[in-house]
mmCIF file of N, CA and C in Angstrom:
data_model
loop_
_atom_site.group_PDB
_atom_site.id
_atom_site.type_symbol
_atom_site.label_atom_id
_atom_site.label_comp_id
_atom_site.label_asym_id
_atom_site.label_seq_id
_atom_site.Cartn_x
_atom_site.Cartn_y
_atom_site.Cartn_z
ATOM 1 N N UNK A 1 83.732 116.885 136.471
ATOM 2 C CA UNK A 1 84.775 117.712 137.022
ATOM 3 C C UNK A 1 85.820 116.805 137.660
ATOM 4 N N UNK A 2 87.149 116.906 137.413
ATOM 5 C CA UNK A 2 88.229 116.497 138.299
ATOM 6 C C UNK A 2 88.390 116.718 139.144
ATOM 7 N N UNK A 3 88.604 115.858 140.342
ATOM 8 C CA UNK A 3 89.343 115.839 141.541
ATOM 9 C C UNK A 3 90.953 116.176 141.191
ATOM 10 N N UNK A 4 91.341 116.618 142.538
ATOM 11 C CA UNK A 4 92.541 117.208 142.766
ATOM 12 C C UNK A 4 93.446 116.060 142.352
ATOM 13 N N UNK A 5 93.339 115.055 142.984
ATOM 14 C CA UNK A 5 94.326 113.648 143.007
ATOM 15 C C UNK A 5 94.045 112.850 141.847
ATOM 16 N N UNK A 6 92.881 113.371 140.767
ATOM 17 C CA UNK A 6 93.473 112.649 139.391
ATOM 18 C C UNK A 6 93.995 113.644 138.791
ATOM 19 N N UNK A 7 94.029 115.172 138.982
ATOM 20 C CA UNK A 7 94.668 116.588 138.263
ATOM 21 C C UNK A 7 96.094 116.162 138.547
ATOM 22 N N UNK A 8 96.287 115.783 139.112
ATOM 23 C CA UNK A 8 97.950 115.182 140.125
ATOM 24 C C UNK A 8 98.220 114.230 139.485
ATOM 25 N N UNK A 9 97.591 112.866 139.171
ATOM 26 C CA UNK A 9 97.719 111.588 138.720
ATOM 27 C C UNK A 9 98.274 112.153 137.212
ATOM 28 N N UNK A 10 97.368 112.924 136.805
ATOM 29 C CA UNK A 10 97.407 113.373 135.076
ATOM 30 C C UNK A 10 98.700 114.239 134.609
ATOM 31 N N UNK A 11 99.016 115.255 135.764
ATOM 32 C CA UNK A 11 100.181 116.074 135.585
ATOM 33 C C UNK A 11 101.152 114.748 135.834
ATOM 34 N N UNK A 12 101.406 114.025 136.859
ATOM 35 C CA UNK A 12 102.967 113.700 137.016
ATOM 36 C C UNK A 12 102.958 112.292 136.052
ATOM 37 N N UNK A 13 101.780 111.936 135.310
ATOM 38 C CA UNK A 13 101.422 110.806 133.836
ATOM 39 C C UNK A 13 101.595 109.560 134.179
ATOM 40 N N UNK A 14 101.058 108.744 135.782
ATOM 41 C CA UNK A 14 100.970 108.508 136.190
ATOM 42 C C UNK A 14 99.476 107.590 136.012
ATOM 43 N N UNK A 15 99.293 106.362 136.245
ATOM 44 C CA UNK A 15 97.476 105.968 135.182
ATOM 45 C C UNK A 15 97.412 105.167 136.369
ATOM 46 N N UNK A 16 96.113 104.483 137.029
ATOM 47 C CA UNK A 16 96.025 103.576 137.907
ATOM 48 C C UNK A 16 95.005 102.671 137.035
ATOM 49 N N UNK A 17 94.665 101.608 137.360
ATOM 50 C CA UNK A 17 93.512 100.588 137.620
ATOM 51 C C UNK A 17 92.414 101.014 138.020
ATOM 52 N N UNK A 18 91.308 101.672 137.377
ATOM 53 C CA UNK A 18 90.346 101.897 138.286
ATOM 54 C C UNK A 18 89.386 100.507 137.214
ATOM 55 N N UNK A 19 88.309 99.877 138.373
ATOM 56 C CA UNK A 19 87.058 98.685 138.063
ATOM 57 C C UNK A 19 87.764 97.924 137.016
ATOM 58 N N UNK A 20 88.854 97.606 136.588
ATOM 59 C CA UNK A 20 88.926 96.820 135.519
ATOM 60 C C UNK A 20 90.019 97.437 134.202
ATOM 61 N N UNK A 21 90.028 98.822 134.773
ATOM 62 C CA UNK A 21 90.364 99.813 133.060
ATOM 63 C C UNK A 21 91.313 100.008 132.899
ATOM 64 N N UNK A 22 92.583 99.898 132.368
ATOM 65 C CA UNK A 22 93.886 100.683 132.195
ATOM 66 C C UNK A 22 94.148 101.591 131.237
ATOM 67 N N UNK A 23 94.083 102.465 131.132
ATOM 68 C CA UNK A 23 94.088 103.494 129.395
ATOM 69 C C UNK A 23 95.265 102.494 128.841
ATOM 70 N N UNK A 24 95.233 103.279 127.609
ATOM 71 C CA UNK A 24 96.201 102.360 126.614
ATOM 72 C C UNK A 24 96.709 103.607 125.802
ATOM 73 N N UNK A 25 98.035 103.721 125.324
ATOM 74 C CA UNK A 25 98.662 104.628 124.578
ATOM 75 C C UNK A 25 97.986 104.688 123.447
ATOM 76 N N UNK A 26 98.119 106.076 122.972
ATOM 77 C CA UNK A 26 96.746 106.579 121.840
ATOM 78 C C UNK A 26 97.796 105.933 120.591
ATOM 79 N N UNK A 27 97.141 105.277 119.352
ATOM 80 C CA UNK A 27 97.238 104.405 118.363
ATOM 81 C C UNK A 27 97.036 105.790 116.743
ATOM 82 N N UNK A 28 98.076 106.037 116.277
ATOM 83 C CA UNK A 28 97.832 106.187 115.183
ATOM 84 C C UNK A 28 97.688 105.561 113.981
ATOM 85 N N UNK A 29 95.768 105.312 113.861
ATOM 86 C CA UNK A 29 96.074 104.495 112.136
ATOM 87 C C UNK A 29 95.754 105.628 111.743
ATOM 88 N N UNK A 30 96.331 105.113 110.023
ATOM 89 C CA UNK A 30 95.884 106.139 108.772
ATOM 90 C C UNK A 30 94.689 105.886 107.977
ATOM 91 N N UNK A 31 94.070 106.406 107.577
ATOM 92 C CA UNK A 31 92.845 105.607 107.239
ATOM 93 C C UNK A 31 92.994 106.300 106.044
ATOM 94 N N UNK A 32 92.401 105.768 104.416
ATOM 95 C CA UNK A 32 92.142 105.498 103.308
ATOM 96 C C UNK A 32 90.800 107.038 102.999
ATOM 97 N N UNK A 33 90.573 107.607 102.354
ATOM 98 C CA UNK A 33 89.289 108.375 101.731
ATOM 99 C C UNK A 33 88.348 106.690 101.556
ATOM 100 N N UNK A 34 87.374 107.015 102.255
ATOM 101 C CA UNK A 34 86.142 106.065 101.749
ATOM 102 C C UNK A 34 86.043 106.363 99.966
ATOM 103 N N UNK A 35 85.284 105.524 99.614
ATOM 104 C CA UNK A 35 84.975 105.362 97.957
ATOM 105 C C UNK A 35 84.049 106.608 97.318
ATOM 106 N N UNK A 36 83.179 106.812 98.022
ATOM 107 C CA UNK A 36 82.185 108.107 97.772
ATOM 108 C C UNK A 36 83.185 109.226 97.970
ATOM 109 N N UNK A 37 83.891 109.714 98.723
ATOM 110 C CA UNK A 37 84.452 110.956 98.967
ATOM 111 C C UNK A 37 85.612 110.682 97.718
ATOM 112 N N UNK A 38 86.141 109.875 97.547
ATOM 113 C CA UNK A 38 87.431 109.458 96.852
ATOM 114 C C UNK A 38 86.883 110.063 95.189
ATOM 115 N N UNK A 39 85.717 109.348 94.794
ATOM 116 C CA UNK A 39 85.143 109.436 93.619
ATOM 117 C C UNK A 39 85.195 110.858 93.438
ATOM 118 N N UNK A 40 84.532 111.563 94.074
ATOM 119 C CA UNK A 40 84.020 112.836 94.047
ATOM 120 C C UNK A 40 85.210 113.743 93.835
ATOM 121 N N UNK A 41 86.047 113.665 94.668
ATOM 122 C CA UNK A 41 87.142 114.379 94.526
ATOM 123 C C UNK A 41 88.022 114.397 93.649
ATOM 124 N N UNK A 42 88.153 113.110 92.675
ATOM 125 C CA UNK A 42 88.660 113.009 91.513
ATOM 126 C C UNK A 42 88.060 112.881 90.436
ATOM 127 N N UNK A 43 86.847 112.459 90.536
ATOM 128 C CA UNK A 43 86.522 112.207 89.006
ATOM 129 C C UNK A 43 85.126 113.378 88.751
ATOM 130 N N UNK A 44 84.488 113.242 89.764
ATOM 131 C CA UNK A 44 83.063 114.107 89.848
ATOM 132 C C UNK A 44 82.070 113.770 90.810
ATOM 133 N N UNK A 45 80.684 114.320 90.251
ATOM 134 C CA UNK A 45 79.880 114.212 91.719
ATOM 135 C C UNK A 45 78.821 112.760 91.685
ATOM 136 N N UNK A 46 78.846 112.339 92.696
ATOM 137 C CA UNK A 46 78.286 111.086 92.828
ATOM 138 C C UNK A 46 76.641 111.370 92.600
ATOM 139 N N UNK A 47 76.138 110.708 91.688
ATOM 140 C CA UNK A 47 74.916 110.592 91.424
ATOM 141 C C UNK A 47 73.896 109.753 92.494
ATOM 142 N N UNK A 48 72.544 109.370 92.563
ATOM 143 C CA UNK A 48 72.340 108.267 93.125
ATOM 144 C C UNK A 48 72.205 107.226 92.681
ATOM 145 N N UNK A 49 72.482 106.830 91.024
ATOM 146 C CA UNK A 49 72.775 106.040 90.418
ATOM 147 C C UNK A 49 74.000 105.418 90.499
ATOM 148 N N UNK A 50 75.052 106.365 90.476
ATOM 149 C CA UNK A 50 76.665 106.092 91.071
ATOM 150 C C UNK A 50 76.734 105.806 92.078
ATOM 151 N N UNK A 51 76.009 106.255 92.902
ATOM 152 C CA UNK A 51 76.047 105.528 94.334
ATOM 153 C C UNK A 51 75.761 103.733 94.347
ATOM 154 N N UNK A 52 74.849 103.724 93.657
ATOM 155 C CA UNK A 52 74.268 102.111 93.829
ATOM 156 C C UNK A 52 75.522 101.570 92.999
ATOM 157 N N UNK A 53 76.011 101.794 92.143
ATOM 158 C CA UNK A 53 77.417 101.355 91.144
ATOM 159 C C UNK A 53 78.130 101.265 92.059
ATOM 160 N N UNK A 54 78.534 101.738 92.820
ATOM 161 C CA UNK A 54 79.314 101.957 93.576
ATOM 162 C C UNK A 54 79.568 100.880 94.921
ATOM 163 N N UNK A 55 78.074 101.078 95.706
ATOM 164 C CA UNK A 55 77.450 100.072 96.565
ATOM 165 C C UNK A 55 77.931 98.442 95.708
ATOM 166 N N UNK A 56 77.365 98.140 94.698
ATOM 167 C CA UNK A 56 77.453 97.256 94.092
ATOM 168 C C UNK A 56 78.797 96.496 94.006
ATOM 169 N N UNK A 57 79.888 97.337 93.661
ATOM 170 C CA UNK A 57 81.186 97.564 93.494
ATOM 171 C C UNK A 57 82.317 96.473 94.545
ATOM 172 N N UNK A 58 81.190 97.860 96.001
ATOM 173 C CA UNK A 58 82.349 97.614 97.173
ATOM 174 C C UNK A 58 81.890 96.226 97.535
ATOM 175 N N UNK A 59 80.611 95.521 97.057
ATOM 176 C CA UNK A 59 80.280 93.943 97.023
ATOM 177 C C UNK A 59 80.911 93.050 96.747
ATOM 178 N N UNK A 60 81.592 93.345 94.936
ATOM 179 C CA UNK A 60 82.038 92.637 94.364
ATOM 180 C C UNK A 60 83.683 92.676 93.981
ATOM 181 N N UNK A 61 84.014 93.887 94.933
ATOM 182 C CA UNK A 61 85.638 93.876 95.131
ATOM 183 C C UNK A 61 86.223 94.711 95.900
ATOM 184 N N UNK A 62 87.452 94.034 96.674
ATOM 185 C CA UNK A 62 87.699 94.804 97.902
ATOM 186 C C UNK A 62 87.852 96.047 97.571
ATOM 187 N N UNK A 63 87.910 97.293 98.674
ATOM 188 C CA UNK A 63 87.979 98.465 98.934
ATOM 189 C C UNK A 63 88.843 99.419 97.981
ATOM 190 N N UNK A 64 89.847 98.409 98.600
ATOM 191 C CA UNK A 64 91.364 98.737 98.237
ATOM 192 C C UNK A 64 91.566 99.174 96.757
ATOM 193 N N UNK A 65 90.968 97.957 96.014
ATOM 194 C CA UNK A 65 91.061 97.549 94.855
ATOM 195 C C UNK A 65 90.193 98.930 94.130
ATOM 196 N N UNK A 66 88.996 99.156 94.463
ATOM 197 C CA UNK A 66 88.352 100.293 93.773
ATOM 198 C C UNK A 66 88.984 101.780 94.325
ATOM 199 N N UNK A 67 89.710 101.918 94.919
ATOM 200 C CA UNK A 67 90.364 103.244 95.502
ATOM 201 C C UNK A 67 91.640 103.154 94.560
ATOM 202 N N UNK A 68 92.529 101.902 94.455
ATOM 203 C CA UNK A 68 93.367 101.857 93.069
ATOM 204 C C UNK A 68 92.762 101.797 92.014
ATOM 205 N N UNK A 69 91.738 101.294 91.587
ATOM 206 C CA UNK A 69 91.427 101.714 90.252
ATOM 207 C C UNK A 69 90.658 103.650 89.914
ATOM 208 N N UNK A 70 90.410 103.932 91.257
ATOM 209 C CA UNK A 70 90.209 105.320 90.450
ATOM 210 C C UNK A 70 91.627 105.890 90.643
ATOM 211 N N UNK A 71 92.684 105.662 91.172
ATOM 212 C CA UNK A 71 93.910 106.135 91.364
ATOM 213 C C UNK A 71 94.303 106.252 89.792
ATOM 214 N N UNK A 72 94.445 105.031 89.067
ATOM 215 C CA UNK A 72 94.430 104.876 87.886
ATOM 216 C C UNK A 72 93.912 105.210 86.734
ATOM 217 N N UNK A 73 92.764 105.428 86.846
ATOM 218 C CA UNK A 73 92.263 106.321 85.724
ATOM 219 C C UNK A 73 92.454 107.840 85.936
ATOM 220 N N UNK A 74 92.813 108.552 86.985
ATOM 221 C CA UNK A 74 93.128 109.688 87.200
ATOM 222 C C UNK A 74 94.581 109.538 86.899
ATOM 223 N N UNK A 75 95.315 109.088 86.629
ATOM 224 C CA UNK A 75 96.905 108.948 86.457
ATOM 225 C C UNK A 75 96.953 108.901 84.774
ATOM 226 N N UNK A 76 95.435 108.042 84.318
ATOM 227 C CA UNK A 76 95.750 108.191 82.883
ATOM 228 C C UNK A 76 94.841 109.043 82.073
ATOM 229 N N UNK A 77 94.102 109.944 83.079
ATOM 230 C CA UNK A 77 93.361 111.300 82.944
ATOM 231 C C UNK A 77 91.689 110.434 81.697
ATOM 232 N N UNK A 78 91.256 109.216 82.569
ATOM 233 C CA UNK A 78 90.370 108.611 82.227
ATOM 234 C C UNK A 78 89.529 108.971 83.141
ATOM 235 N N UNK A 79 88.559 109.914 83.350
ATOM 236 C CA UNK A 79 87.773 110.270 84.563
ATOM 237 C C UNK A 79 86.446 109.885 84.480
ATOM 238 N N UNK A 80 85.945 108.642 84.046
ATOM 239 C CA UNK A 80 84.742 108.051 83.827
ATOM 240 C C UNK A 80 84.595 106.759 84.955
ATOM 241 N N UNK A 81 83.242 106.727 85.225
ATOM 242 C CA UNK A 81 83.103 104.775 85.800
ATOM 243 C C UNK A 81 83.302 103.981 85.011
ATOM 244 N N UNK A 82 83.019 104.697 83.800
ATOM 245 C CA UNK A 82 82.895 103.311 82.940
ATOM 246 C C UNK A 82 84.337 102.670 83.250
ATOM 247 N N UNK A 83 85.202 103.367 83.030
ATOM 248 C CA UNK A 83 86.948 103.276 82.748
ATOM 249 C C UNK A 83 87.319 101.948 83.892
ATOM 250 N N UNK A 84 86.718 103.121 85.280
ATOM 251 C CA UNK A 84 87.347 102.281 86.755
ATOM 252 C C UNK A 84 86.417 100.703 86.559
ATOM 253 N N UNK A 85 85.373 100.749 86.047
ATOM 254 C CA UNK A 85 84.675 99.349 86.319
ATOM 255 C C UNK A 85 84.959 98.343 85.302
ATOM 256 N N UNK A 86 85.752 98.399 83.994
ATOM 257 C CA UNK A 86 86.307 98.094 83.208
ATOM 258 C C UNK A 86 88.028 97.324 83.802
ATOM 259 N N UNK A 87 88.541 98.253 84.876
ATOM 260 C CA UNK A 87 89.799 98.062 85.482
ATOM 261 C C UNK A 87 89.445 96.907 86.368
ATOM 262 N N UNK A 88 88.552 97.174 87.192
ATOM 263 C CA UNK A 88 88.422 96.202 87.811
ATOM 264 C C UNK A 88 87.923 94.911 87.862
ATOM 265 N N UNK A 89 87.379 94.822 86.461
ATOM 266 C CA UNK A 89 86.542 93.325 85.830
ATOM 267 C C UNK A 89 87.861 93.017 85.253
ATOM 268 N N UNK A 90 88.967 93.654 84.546
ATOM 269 C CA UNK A 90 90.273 93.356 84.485
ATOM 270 C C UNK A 90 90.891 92.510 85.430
ATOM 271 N N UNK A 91 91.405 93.768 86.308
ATOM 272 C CA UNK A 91 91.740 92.911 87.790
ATOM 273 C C UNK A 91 91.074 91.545 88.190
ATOM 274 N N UNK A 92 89.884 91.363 87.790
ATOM 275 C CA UNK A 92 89.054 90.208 88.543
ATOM 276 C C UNK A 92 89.345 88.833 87.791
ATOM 277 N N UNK A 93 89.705 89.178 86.124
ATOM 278 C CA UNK A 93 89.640 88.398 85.228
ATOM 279 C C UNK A 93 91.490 88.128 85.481
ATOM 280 N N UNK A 94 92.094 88.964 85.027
ATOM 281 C CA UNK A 94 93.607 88.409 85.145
ATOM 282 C C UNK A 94 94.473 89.166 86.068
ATOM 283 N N UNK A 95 93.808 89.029 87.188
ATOM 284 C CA UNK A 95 94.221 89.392 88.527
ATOM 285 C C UNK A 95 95.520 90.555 88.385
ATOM 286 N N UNK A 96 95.905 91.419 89.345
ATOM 287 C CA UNK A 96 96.270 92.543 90.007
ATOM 288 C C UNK A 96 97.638 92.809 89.395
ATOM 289 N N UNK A 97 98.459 93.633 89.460
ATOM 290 C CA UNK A 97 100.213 93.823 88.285
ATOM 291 C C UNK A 97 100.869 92.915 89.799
ATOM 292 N N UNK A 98 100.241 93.521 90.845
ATOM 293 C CA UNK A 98 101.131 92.996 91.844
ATOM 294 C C UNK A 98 101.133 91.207 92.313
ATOM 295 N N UNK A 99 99.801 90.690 91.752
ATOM 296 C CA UNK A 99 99.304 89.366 92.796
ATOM 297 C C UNK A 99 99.839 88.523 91.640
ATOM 298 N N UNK A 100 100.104 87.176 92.148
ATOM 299 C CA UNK A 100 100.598 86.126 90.968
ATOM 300 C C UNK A 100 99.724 85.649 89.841
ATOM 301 N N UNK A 101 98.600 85.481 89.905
ATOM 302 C CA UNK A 101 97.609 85.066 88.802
ATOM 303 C C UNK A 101 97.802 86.238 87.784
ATOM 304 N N UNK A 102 98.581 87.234 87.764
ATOM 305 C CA UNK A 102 98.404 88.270 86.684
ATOM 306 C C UNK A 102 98.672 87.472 85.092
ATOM 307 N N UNK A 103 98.155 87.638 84.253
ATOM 308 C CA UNK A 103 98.907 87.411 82.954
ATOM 309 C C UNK A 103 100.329 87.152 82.622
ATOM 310 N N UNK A 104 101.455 86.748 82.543
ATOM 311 C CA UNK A 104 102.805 87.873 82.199
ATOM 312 C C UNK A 104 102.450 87.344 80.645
ATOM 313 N N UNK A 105 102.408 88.803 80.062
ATOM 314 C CA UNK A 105 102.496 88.889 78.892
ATOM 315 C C UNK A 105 103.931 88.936 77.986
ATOM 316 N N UNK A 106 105.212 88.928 78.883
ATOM 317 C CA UNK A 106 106.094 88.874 78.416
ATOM 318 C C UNK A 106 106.406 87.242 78.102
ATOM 319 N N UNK A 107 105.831 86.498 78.857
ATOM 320 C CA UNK A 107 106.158 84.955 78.692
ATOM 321 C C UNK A 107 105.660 84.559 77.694
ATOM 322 N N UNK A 108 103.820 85.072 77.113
ATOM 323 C CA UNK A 108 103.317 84.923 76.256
ATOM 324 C C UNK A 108 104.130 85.247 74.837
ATOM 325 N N UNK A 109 104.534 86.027 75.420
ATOM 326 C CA UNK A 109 105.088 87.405 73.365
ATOM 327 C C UNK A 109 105.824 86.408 72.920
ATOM 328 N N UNK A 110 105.504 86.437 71.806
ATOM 329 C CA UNK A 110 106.178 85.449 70.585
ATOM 330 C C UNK A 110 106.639 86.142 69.916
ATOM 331 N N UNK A 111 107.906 86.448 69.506
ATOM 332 C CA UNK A 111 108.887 87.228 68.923
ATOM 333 C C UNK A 111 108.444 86.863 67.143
ATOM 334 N N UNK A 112 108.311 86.091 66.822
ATOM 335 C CA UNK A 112 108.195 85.214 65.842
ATOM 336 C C UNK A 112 106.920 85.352 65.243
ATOM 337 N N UNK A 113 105.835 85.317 66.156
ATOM 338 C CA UNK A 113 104.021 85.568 65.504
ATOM 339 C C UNK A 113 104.288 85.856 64.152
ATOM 340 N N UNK A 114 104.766 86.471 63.908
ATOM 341 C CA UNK A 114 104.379 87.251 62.447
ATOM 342 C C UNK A 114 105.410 87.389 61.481
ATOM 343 N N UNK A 115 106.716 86.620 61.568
ATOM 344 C CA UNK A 115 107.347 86.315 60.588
ATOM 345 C C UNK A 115 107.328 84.567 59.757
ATOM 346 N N UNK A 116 106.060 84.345 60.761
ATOM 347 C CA UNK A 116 105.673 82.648 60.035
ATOM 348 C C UNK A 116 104.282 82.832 59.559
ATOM 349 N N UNK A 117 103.756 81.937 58.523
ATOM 350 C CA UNK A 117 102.641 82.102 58.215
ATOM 351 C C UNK A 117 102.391 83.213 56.921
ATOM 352 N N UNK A 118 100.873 83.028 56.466
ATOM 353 C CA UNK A 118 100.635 83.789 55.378
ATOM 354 C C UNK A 118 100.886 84.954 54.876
ATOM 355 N N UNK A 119 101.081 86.226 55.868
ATOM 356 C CA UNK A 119 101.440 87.317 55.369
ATOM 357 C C UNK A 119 103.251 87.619 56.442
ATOM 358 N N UNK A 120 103.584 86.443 56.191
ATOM 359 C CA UNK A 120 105.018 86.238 57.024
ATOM 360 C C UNK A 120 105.917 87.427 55.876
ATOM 361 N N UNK A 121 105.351 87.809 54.911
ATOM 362 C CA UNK A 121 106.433 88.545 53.890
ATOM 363 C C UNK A 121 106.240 90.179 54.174
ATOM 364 N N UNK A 122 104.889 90.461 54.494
ATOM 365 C CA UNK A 122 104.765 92.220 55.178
ATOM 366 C C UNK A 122 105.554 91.939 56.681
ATOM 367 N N UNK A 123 106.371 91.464 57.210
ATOM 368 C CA UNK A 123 106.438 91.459 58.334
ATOM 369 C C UNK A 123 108.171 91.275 58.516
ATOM 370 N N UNK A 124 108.707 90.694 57.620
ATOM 371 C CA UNK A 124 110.147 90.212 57.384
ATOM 372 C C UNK A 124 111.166 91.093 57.743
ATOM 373 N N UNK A 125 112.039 91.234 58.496
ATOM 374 C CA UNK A 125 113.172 92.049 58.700
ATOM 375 C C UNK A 125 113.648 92.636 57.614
ATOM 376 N N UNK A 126 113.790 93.770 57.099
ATOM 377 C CA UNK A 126 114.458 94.425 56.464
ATOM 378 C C UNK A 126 116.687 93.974 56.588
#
């Protein structure tokens, strides 16, 4: 129960020092759907087999990373694990669209591949 003189302290918003303590202005974070609730809600219901896939998962790659990859297979209406755990051995192998180790496959493309060489004649500009 409150005393009168912290009902007073609290109305006029007013905070003291008591043993050590100062309140601190309340902090809004946003927090993420955990991986189990996330799954469920988009793709289906978590097994206890999916669970350990899952467990396994949040081992072998950050959080983040498996909450974007089911983002992604729901965007390309792929609603399987297989799909998301496929994305993310991706990700692991030629890293993220956003992080620098990605592939660029545009640097790779060879305009040319296939107008040199043996069947260079099915391939020839019209």
């Amino acid at each position: 129960m409150a005393t009168h003189q912290t009902q007073q302290i609290a109305r006029e918003g007013q905070f003291e020092i008591v043993d050590g303590y100062a309140p601190e202005p309340a902090r809004l974070t946003l927090e993420r759907p955990d991986v189990f609730g996330l799954y469920e809600q988009n793709i289906g219901m978590v097994t206890p087999i999916l669970a350990d896939r899952l467990t396994e998962a949040l081992q072998s790659y950050p959080e983040e990373w498996i909450q974007d990859a089911i983002a992604e297979s729901v965007a390309y209406n792929r609603r399987s694990w297989r799909y998301i755990q496929r994305i993310l051995e991706n990700w692991s192998t030629e890293g993220r669209a956003d992080e620098t180790n990605r592939r660029d496959h545009e640097k790779h493309l060879d305009s040319e591949k296939y107008l040199r060489g043996k069947y260079a004649a099915l391939f020839r500009k019209r």
